[in-house]
Structures are given as structure tokens and as C-alpha cells.
Coordinates of C-alpha atoms in Angstrom, one line a residue:
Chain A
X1 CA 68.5 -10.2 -2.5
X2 CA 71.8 -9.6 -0.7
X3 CA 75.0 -10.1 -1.3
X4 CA 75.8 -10.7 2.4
X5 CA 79.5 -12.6 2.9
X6 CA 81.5 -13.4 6.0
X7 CA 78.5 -13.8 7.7
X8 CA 78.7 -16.2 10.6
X9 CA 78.0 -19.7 10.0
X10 CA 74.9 -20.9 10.8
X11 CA 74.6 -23.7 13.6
X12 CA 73.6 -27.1 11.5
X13 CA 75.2 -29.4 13.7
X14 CA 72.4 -29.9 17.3
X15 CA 73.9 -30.4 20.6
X16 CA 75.2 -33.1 21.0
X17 CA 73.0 -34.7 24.0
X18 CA 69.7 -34.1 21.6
X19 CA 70.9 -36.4 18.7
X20 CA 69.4 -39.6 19.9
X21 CA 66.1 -37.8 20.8
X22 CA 66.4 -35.7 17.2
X23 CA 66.9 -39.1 15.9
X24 CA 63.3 -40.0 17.4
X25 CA 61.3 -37.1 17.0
X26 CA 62.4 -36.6 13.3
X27 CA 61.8 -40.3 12.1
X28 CA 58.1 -40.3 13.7
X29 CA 57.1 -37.1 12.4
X30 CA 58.5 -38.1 8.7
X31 CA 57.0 -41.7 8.7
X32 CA 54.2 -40.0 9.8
X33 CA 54.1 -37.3 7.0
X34 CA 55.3 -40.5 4.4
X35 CA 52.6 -42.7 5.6
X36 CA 49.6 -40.5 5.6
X37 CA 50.9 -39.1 2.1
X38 CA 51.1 -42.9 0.3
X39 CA 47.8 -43.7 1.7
X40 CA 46.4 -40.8 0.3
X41 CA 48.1 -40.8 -2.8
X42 CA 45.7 -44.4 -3.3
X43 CA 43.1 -41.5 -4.3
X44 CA 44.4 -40.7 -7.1
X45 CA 41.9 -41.6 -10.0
X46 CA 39.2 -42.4 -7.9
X47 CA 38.3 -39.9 -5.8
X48 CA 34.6 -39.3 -5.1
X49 CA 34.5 -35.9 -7.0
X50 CA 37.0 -34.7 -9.8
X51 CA 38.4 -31.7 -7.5
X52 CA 38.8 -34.2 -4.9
X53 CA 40.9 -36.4 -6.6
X54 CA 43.0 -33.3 -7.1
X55 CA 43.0 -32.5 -4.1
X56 CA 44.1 -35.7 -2.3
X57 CA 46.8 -36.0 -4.9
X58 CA 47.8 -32.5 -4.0
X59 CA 47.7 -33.0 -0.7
X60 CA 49.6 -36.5 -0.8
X61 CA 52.7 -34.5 -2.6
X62 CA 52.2 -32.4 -0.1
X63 CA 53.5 -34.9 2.7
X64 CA 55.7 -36.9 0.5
X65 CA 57.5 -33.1 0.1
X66 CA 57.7 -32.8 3.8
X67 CA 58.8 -36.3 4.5
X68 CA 61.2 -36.2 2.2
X69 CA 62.8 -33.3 3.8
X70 CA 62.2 -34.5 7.3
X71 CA 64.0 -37.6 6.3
X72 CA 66.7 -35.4 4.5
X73 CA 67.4 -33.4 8.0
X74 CA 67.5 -37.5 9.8
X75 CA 70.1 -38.4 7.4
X76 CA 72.0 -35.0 8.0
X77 CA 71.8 -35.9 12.1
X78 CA 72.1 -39.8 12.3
X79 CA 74.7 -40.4 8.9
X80 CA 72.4 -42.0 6.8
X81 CA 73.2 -42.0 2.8
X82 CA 69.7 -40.1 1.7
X83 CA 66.3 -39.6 2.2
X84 CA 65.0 -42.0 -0.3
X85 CA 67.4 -44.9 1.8
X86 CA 65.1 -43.8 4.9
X87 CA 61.7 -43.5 2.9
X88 CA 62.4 -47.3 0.8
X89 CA 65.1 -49.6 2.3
X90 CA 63.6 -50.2 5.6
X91 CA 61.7 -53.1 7.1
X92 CA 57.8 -52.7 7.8
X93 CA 58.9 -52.9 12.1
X94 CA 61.3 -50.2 12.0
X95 CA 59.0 -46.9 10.9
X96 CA 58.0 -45.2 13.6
X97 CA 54.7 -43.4 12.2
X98 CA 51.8 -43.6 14.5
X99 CA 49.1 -46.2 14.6
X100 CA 46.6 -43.8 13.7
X101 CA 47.7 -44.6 9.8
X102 CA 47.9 -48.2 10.1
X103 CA 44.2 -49.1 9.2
X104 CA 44.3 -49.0 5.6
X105 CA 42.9 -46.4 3.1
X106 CA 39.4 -47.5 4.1
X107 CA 36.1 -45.8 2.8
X108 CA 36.3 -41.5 2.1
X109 CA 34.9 -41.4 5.8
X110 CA 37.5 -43.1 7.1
X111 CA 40.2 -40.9 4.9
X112 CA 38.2 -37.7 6.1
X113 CA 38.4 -38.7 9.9
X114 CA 42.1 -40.2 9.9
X115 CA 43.0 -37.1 8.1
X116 CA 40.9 -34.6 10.6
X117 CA 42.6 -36.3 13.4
X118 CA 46.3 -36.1 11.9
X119 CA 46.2 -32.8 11.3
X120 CA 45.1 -31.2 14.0
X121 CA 47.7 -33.8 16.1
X122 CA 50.2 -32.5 13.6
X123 CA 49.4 -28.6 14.1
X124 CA 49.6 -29.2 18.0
X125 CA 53.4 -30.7 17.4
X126 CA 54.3 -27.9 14.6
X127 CA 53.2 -25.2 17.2
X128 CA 55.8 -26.9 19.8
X129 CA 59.1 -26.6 17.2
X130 CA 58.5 -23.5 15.6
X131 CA 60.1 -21.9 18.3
X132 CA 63.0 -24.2 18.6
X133 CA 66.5 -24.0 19.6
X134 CA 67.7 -26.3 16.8
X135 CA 67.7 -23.7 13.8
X136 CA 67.2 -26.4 10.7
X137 CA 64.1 -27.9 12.0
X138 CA 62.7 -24.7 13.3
X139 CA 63.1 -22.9 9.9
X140 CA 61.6 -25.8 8.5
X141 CA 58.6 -25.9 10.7
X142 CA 57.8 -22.4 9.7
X143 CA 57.5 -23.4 6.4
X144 CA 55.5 -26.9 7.1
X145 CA 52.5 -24.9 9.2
X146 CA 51.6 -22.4 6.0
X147 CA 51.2 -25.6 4.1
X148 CA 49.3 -27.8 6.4
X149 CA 47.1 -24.8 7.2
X150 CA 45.3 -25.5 4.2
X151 CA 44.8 -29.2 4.7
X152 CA 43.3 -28.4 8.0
X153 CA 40.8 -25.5 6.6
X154 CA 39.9 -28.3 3.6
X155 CA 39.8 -31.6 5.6
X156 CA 37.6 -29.1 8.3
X157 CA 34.9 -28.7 5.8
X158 CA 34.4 -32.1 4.7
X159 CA 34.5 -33.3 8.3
X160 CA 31.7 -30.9 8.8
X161 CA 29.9 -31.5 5.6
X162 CA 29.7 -35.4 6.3
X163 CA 28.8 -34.6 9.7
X164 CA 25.7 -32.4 9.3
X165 CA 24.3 -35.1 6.3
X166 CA 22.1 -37.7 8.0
X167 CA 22.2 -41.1 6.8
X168 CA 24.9 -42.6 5.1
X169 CA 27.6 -39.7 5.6
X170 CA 27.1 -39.4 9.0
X171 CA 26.8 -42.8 9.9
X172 CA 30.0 -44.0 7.8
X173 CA 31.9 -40.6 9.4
X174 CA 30.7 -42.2 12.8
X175 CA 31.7 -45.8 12.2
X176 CA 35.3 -44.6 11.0
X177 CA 35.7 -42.4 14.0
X178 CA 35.3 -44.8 16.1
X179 CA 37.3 -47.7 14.7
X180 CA 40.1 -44.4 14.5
X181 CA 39.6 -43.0 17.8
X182 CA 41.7 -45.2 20.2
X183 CA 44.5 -44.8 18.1
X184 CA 44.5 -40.9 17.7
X185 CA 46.4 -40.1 20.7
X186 CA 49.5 -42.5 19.4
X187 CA 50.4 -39.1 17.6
X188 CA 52.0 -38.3 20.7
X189 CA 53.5 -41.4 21.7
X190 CA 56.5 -40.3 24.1
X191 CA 59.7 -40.8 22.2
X192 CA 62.3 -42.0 24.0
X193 CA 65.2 -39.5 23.6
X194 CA 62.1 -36.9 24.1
X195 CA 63.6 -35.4 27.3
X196 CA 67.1 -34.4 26.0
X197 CA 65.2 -32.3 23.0
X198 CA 62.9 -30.0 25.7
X199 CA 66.0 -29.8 28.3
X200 CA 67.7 -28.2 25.0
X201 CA 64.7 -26.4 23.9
X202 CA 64.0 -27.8 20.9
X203 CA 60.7 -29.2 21.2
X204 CA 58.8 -27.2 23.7
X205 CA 57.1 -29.5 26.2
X206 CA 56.6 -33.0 26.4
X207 CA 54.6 -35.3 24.1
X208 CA 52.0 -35.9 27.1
X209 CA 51.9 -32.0 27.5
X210 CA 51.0 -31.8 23.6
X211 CA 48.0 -34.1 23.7
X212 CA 46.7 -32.8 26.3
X213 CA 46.1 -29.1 24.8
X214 CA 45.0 -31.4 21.4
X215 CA 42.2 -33.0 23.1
X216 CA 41.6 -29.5 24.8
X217 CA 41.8 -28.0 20.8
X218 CA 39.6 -30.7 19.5
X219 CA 37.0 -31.0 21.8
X220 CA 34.5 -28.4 21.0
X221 CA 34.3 -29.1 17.5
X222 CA 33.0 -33.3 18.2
X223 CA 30.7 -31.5 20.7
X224 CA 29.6 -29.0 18.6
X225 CA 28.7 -31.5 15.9
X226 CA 28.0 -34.2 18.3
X227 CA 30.7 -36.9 17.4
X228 CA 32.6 -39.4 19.5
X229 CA 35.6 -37.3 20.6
X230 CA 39.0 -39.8 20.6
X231 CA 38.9 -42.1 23.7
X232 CA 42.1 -42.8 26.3
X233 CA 44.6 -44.2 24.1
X234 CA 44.9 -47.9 23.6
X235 CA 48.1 -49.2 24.3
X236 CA 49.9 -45.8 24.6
X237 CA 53.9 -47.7 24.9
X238 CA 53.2 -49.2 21.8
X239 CA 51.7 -46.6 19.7
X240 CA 54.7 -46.4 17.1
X241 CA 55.8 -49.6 16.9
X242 CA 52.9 -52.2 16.6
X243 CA 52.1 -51.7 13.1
X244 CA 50.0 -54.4 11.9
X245 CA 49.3 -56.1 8.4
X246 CA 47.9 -53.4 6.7
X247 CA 51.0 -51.5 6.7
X248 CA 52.9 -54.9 5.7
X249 CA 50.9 -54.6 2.8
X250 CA 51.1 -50.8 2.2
X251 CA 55.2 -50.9 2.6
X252 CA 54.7 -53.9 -0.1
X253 CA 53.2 -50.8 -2.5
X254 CA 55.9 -48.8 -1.4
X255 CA 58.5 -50.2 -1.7
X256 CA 57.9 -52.3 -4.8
X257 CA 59.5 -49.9 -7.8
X258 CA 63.0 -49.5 -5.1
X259 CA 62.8 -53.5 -4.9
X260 CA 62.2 -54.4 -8.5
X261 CA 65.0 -52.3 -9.9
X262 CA 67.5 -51.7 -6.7
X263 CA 69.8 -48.5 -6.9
X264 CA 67.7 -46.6 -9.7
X265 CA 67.2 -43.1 -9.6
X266 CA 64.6 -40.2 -11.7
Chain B
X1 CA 91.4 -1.7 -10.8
X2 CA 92.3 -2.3 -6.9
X3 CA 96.1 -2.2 -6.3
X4 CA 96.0 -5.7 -5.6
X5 CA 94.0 -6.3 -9.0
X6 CA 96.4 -4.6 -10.6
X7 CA 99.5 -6.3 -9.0
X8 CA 97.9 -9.6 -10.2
X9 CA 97.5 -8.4 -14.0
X10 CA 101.3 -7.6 -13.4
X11 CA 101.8 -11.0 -12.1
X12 CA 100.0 -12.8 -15.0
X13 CA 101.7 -10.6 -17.8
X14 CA 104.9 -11.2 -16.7
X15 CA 103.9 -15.0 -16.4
X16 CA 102.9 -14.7 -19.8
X17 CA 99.2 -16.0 -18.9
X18 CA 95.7 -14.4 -20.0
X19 CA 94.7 -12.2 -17.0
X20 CA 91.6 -14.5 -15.7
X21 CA 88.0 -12.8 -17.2
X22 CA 86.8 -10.3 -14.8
X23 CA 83.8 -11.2 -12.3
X24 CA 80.6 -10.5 -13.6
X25 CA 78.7 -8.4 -11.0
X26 CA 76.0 -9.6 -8.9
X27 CA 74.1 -7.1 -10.6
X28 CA 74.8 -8.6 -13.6
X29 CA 73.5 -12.2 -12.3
X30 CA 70.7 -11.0 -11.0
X31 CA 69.4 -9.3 -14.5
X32 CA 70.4 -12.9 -15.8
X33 CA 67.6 -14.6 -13.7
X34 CA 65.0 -12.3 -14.8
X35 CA 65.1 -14.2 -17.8
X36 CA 64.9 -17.7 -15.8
X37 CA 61.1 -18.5 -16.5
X38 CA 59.3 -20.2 -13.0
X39 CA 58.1 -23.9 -15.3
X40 CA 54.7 -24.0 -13.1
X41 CA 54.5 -20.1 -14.0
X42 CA 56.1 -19.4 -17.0
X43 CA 54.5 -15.5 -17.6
X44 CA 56.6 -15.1 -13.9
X45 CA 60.6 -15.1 -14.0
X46 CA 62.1 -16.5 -11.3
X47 CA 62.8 -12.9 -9.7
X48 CA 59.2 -12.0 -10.2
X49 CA 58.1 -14.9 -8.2
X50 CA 60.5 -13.7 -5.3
X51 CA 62.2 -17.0 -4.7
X52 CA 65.6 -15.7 -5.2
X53 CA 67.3 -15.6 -2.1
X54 CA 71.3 -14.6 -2.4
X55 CA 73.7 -14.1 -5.3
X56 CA 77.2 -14.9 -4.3
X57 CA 80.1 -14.2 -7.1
X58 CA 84.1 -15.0 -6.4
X59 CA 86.6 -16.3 -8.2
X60 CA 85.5 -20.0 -7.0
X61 CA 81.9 -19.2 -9.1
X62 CA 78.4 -18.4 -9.0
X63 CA 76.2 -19.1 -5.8
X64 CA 72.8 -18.8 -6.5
X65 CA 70.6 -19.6 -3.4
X66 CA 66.7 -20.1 -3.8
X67 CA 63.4 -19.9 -1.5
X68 CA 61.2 -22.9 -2.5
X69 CA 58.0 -21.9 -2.8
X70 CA 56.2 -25.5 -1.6
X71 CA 58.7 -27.9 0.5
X72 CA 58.1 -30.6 -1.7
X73 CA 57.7 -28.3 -5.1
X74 CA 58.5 -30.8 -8.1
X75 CA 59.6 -27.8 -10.0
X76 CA 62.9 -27.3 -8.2
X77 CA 64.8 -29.3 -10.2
X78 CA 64.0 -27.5 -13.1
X79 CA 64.3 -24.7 -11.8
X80 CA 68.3 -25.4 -10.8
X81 CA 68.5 -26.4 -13.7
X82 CA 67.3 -23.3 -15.5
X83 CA 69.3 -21.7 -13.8
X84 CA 72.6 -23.4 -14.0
X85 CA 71.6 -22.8 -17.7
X86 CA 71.3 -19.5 -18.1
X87 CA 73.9 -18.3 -16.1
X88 CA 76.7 -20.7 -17.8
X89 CA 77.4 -17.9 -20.2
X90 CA 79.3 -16.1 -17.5
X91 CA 82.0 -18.8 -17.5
X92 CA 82.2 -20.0 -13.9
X93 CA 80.7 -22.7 -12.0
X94 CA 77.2 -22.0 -10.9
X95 CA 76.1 -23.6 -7.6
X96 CA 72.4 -23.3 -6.9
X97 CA 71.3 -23.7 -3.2
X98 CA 67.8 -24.2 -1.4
X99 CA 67.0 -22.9 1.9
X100 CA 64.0 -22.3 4.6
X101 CA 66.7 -19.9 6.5
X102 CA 63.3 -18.0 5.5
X103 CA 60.1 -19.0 4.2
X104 CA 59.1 -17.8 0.8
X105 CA 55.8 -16.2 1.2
X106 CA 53.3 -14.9 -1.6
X107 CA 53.9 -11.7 -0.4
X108 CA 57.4 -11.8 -2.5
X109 CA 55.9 -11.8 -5.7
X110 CA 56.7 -8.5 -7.2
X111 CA 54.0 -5.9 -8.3
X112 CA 55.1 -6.9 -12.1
X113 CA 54.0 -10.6 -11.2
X114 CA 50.9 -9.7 -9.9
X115 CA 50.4 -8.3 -13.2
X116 CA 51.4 -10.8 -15.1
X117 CA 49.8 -13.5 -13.0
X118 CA 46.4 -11.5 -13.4
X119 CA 47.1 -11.4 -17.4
X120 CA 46.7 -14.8 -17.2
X121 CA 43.6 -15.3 -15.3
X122 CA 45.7 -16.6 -12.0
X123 CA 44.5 -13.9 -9.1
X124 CA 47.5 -13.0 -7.1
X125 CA 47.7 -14.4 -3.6
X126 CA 45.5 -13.0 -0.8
X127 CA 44.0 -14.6 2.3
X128 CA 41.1 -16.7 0.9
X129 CA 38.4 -14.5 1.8
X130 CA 39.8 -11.6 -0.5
X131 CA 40.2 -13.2 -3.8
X132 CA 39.2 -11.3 -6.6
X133 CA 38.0 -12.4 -9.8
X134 CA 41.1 -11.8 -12.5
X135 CA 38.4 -11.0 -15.2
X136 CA 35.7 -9.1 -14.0
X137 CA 37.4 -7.6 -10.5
X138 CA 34.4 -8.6 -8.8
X139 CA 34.8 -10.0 -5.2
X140 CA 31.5 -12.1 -5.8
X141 CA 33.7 -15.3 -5.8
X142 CA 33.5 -18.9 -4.2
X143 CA 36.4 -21.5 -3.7
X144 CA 35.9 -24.2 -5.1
X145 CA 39.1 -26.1 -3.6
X146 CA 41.5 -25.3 -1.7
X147 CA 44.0 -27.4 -4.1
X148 CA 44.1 -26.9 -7.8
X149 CA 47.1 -27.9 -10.9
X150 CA 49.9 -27.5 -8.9
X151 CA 50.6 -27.6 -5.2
X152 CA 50.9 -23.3 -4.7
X153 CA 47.1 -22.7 -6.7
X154 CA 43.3 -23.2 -5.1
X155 CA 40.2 -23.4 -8.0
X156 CA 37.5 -20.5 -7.4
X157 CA 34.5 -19.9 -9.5
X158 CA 33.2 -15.9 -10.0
X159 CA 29.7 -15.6 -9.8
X160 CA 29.7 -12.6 -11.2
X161 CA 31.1 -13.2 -14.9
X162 CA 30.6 -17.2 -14.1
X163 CA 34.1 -18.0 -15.0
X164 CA 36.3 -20.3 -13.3
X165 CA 39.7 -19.4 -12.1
X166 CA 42.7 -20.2 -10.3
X167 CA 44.0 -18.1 -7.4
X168 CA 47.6 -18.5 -5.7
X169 CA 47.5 -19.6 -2.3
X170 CA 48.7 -17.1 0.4
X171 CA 51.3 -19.0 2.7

């Protein structure tokens, strides 16, 4: 504890050619973290195993935590009222989350293999902002990799526990991976404003730059356990915005306690 | 008294107004929010848990500013809320701020919260691979899950005095 005054101010405000591409990068990566957290929050109560329902219900507050403060620093940049006006009041075509997380909760397979695909995505994208020039979002980043280290170690083991069981896990871990796989690369969807952020340092290279070392990252482990490993992606220009009707329904859950009782708050 | 303290007394007497109560120290605060319980936590005050940040006291109040320990914790507002509480009895507006300027880390819990986390059967944070049983002090232990009761805990079991237990995570 300090007492430390007349310090300089901190820098909160980004340069001003980076907004737009802040803007971008900040609402993928939280409708990313706010998708992947509601779909796993479905888990709750009916997880295969006791710990596991704990443990997708953890790890679902998890996200919802670091959406809401992703959306918190997007209001901050773009002049939006809250984060909960970002997370609720918008329609299903304007999120920006990544395809990857539009095909519905599905069986625990398909939860272990979206989830082992996200997150190692995610890690590759934390590791480009942690050091960047734009001090909110970097000190924020630090904080997000300590927590998502733990969903990669956990969602790890399952991948390799339903992996090495023949029959039913490893077919069903099969059959989800590759319904997932042609949407895994949409986690790095180039953003449009995306150039502005590495010219001023903020995010470290390009989105094409990033999947390239996460198919490099990810590639020994589906050889290792001799799984498809995520094809080209399909229809890369539209990987954040062609959502689909499993989201229409999801952002019907979502948003259905905002809509029935508008303006409410905890 | 400074001189300028002391020409402001002068200026209130003559005024005929109460000199304003003096500032409490930070010092002061700070053995205030030892008394703050954490609510996932409660044997740990907030200052045991290391997630006090910065204490702040002029004459336009209290500025308290916190480390959360999770980003999305669900105890933080009772936990500003605690202490806005406690330190009302100091007379000034309290302001409790959150920051990631930097990140809380297990490693801030103080040697007393160790203590009192072990009282408890909670293991104080270490990488996962060094968790000791809370009980027995054995190192014969297995994780059961990474995520237990709230979002900072993991479950283990001991196989040496076969008791479960909860270990803080080590971010």
C-alpha cells in the first residue's frame, strides 16, 4: 500500500487513429468471451459429473467477468451508456463473436472441442496484447491470461481423456471436431480497423499472423492424439458476422430477463 | 500544527466556525480495513488477502482503491460495500476504486492469511503441483478440479489422511 499523490495521470484515452480498430478488436473479443460464457453456463445442473457442473459454471462466470469488463473498456472508447447496454440491447446481426460459438451447446464433446479450440485461439490473441501500447487493455490482459490458464490446463485433460477412450468418447469428440473445425480459424477473422491498432502497437501483429503461430501451437497435440487438426477456414470474410439461427435462439435466452422487465437492475 | 494549519484554525475561530475534524491518517485507514472481512473468505480481512491497493485521505475524503482478485469476482460489491461501511466512522466520503494498474496475485496474501487459510482446511496458493494437504502436511495429494465453490479455489483430495480439500488457485 502507498500513499503515492501527484503522480502523473495515467493515459486512458488511446490514440486517436486506433478508436475505430479498438472499437473492433474489443467487441469481438468480448462477444466472444459473452458467447462462449452463456453457452456454457447451459451446463449448469446438468453436467455429466457433479465437479463438472461446477466447473462449467465456474468457468462460464469466468467469461461473463471478462466480457463484462471488455465491454466496460468499449463503452469507455466508443460512448456507450454500460456494459450491460452492449451485452443485452443489441440485435442477434450486430455481435461480432466468431462462428466458432454459433453451433449450439451441442453434446459434452462438442462443448470439450469448441472449448479446446477457443482457448487456445484466445491464448494466441492474449499473448499479442499483453505487451500493448494501450495501457487499459494491456493491464487487463495480464490479468485475463492467469485466469484462462486454468481453463486451458482443465479443458486439456478432458480433450485428452475423451481422446484416448475408444468408442463412444472418441468417436463423439471426432464427430464434434469436425462439424467445429472449419469454423476455428474465424477466431482470427481480420477486423477491419485491425491495421491502425499494430501501426500504434497495440495489438502485436496481424490477425492472419496470429493464426498462423495457433495452427503452428495446436498441431502437435491433434497429431499426437491423432485427431482432425482444424481445416482452411470456411468463408474467412464472414467469420464474425454470419451468425446463424442457433444464436437467434441463444440471444432469445439472453436477452429475455432485459426484455421482460426493460431498465431493471440487481 | 503546519503554519498554514494553524493560520486556518485562526481563520475559523475568528469566523466563529468549528475548526473542520482533523484527517484521520492513512495509517489509521489502513488498520480500519483489517477489520473488513473478504465475504468468499471470511477468516482473511481484506488486507490479509492483499487486495488493497492505495489509501488516499484529503479534505475531499477517503480513496480506497482495490486489486480484484478474479475479473469477474461477484464479491466486489460487497466488498465496496464493506468497506464504505467500515470506514464511515471517519466522517468523510469514502470512494472505493478497482484497478488491474496491477494484477492481484496469490502471492499477496500475507503470511497471517496463509495461516488462517490453512486453519480452515483451504491450502494457501501454490503452483498446482505443490499443493499440500492443510491437515496432514502430506504432499500425497491429487486435484480433483481445477474449479471448486468460488471462482479463486480448485478441489484436491489427500491420499494420505483421505480428506478432501480446497486449495487457492495461484494466478
Amino acid at each position: 500500500m502507498t500513499t503515492a499523490r501527484g503522480e502523473a495521470a495515467r493515459p486512458t484515452a488511446p490514440p486517436a487513429p486506433s478508436v475505430e480498430g479498438l472499437d473492433d478488436l474489443l467487441r469481438s473479443m468480448a462477444d466472444d468471451e459473452f458467447v462462449i460464457g452463456f453457452s456454457d453456463s447451459e451446463w449448469t445442473g446438468i453436467a455429466p459429473l457433479l465437479e463438472e457442473d461446477i466447473a462449467m459454471s465456474s468457468l462460464a462466470q469466468d467469461e461473463l467477468g471478462h466480457a463484462q469488463a471488455l465491454y466496460g473498456l468499449l463503452a469507455g472508447v466508443t460512448g456507450a451508456v454500460d456494459a450491460d447496454t452492449l451485452a443485452y440491447d443489441r440485435e442477434p446481426t450486430d455481435y461480432r463473436h466468431a462462428r466458432l460459438l454459433d453451433h449450439g451447446r451441442g453434446d459434452w464433446a462438442m462443448t470439450i472441442a469448441r472449448r479446446y479450440l477457443y482457448e487456445t485461439a484466445d491464448a494466441v490473441r492474449l499473448r499479442a496484447l499483453t505487451t500493448g501500447t494501450w495501457l487499459p487493455l494491456a493491464e487487463l490482459v495480464g490479468k485475463l491470461v492467469r485466469e484462462e490458464r486454468y481453463h486451458l490446463m482443465h479443458v486439456g485433460l478432458w480433450l485428452e481423456r475423451l481422446a484416448s477412450t475408444a468408442g463412444e468418447p472418441r468417436d463423439r469428440l471426432i464427430a464434434a471436431l469436425e462439424s467445429l473445425g472449419p469454423d476455428a480459424g474465424t477466431v482470427f477473422t481480420p477486423l477491419p480497423g485491425e491495421p491502425a491498432l499494430v501501426e500504434a502497437g497495440i495489438l502485436e501483429r496481424p490477425m492472419a499472423g496470429l493464426e498462423i503461430a495457433w495452427r503452428a501451437e495446436v498441431a502437435p497435440v491433434f497429431d499426437r492424439l491423432a485427431l482432425p487438426a482444424p481445416p482452411p477456414t470456411r468463408d474467412p470474410a464472414r467469420g464474425r458476422t454470419d451468425h446463424g439461427q442457433a444464436f437467434d435462439w441463444l440471444h432469445g435466452e439472453f436477452t429475455s430477463v432485459r426484455r421482460s422487465d426493460p431498465g431493471a437492475t440487481w | 500544527m503546519s503554519e498554514a494549519g494553524t493560520q486556518t484554525a485562526i481563520a475559523h475561530a475568528r469566523a466563529g466556525l468549528q475548526p473542520p475534524a482533523p484527517l484521520p491518517s492513512v495509517a489509521a485507514v489502513e488498520a480500519a480495513l483489517t477489520e473488513v472481512p473478504d465475504p468468499e473468505l471470511p477468516v482473511l480481512s481484506v488486507v490479509d488477502l492483499g487486495i488493497v491497493h492505495r489509501v488516499d485521505v484529503d479534505a475531499a475524503g477517503i480513496r480506497v482503491v482495490i486489486l480484484p482478485t478474479f475479473v469477474g469476482c461477484p464479491a466486489l460489491d460487497v466488498i465496496r460495500s464493506s468497506i464504505a461501511d467500515r470506514l464511515a466512522t471517519f466522517g468523510l466520503p469514502v470512494r472505493v476504486d478497482t484497478t488491474f494498474e496491477v494484477p492481484w496475485t496469490s502471492d499477496r496474501i500475507s503470511p497471517a492469511g496463509r495461516r488462517a487459510l490453512a486453519s480452515v482446511g483451504i491450502a494457501p496458493p501454490s503452483e498446482p503441483d505443490a499443493v499440500r494437504c492443510p491437515f496432514c502436511t502430506s504432499a500425497s495429494v491429487a486435484m480433483d478440479s481445477a474449479f471448486g465453490p468460488t471462482q479463486c479455489r480448485s478441489l484436491y483430495y489427500c491420499r494420505a489422511c483421505r480428506q478432501p480439500f480446497e486449495a487457492l488457485k495461484a494466478v
